Amino acid sequence: MATITMTPSAKPPSFPIPTTSSPTQRHLLTLLRDSCLSISHLKQIHAQTLKTTTTTSNNTNTIFLYSRIIHFAATHDYLSYASRILFHIDSPNSFTYNTLIRAYARSSLSHNKHLALSLYHRMLIHGVSPDNYTFPFVLISCAFLFAASETSQVHSQAIKMGFLRDNVHLNNSLVHAYASLDRLDLARRVFDGMTTHKNVVSWNVIIDGYARSGDYATALEIFREMQQGVLLFRPDRFTLQSVVLACGGLGALSLGMWAHAYMLLRGRENHHLLDLDLCINNSLVDMYCKCGSIALACQVFRDMPRRDVATWNAMIMGFSMHGLIKEAFDAFSRMGTMDGLLPNSITFVGILSACNHGGLVQEGRTYFDQMVHEYEIEPRIEHYGCMVDLLARAGFIEEALTMVSNIPFKPDAVIWRSLLDACCRKNADVGVSESLARQVFELEERELSTNSGGYVLLSKIYASASRWDDVGLIRRLMAREGIKKEPGCSSIEVDGAVHEFVAGDTSHPESHEIYETLDMIELRLRAIGYVPDSSQAPMVAEVDDMKRRSLCLHSERLAIAYGLINLRGVRTIRVLKNLRVCDDCHTVCKLISRVFDVEIVLRDRVRFHYFKSGTCSCMDYW
């Protein structure tokens, strides 16, 4: 057999040697513990073990010896070797199974995750009872594989065997598994059932679960509970990384700055840990970009001792979202010259988005060609989506259609909707728009989607062509299919608390003052000649006065009114909206910034808008 060499370990594995072992077993265990530094050493010890013992023996010490051999092979990534040993043992115990299940579960390969579940199944079939160390390893694989049924079965088994009570590690693994499956209701039930048996990891997994699912408000709410509980838990870097993610999603700048300051304080206590943590610094860059503070994002970026491709991608995407096209192009050029890094597919999503936000068609074509031919990156649906949207919104609808027809895979509904949106904005031919709408409806019907975007856009196209019967037909079709227009939702952070508003919201405690402020805003804007654009009103608004009123109730206007009430010397209002801002609200924001002498930073679904002195940073192109 050829000798297999490997890098020696820093030190041999440490473990106690049973006093009841035979002299031969003690000798082999001593060698394994004190002298085994490579797989070739292990094979020699294994060969000696085979000569002096039998795998069919039920002797506890013999099984312990084989378990330690399996453990060494598994922890040094010789999993197939370890599994062959296990399968030749007549009566392996739970420790033996756990050793290999853990190794498979911690492997980065999907195939090995499946093998961990298979090994757990084999363990049950052969009558070996799992212990409280088995379940957390199995649940790691369940989470990675999104194995919902297996997670429920493991949960039930743990309850039946009485391991769930007071076992914080097992409960944490269950919370993580359910959160990975996007079953946050079950994750929260397990978490709440832990009562006093929680640790920092317990809080981290539930906060991270909500943050990664997009429920940022709940993630921050649980974080506050963590800080206010009877048992105070000090947040660690994993907690704060999830908090920063949630702050970026909600646009909660002040809370994100607090988290950053806390990290800096802890960093000084831990030998500048923050300076060395690339992931946290990348999260901070991303958070500041999403919260509308590109200056702070740049400051974190400049102060980082080390940057990777993800760092540059976050910065390029941030510049793009803020409409800083030149800065995005410069960052793309500098990532190679400063840090010697090559762009990846995500980099080109950012740079093509920048072209899109600036309406720079020729630059977009150049970068797309560079991606394919110079960097040999295969275009993905996101790249085609950027290019199609760029071409269509700039009026090159025929070229955009040609690109869609040449995509080597089936375009998704998002691409067809972007084309339909461009047709709506450019008052394109109704027949072309209907053809595009059919593509959207067919794809969404196949995917059982209830997205209302295609219906709303087609309705607007019919309305602009005065085809009111067809507008009514679209409404009836939506009602019949149970499809509702996605409600507008906007949030604003005041005094560290995030306030959310939906269109026509009356649930806020200060609703009376908000609506009085809206009336005052409208009077002052009308006094300088503002006339509402009723074409932007919801589809259901029939009467002109109702259309006018419905525009005033758009969620971003409620948030801005609340911001005006609570300015308290601060002249910048930051609002985050889940939908694209409509033309009328865009006009109103420009006028409010001039009449009330405030800056409004509005992040909609597409990009940031900076309103100041009656103008917008997007130059009315979005």
PDB file of C-alpha atoms in Angstrom, residues 505-516:
ATOM      1  CA  ASP A 505     -52.420  53.801   8.059  1.00  0.00           C
ATOM      2  CA  THR A 506     -54.382  54.977  11.126  1.00  0.00           C
ATOM      3  CA  SER A 507     -52.871  52.610  13.695  1.00  0.00           C
ATOM      4  CA  HIS A 508     -50.029  54.869  14.822  1.00  0.00           C
ATOM      5  CA  PRO A 509     -50.561  56.511  18.253  1.00  0.00           C
ATOM      6  CA  GLU A 510     -49.887  59.933  16.695  1.00  0.00           C
ATOM      7  CA  SER A 511     -52.151  59.431  13.663  1.00  0.00           C
ATOM      8  CA  HIS A 512     -54.195  62.552  14.441  1.00  0.00           C
ATOM      9  CA  GLU A 513     -51.103  64.802  14.388  1.00  0.00           C
ATOM     10  CA  ILE A 514     -49.772  63.014  11.275  1.00  0.00           C
ATOM     11  CA  TYR A 515     -52.953  63.640   9.278  1.00  0.00           C
ATOM     12  CA  GLU A 516     -53.098  67.264  10.418  1.00  0.00           C
TER      13      GLU A 516
END
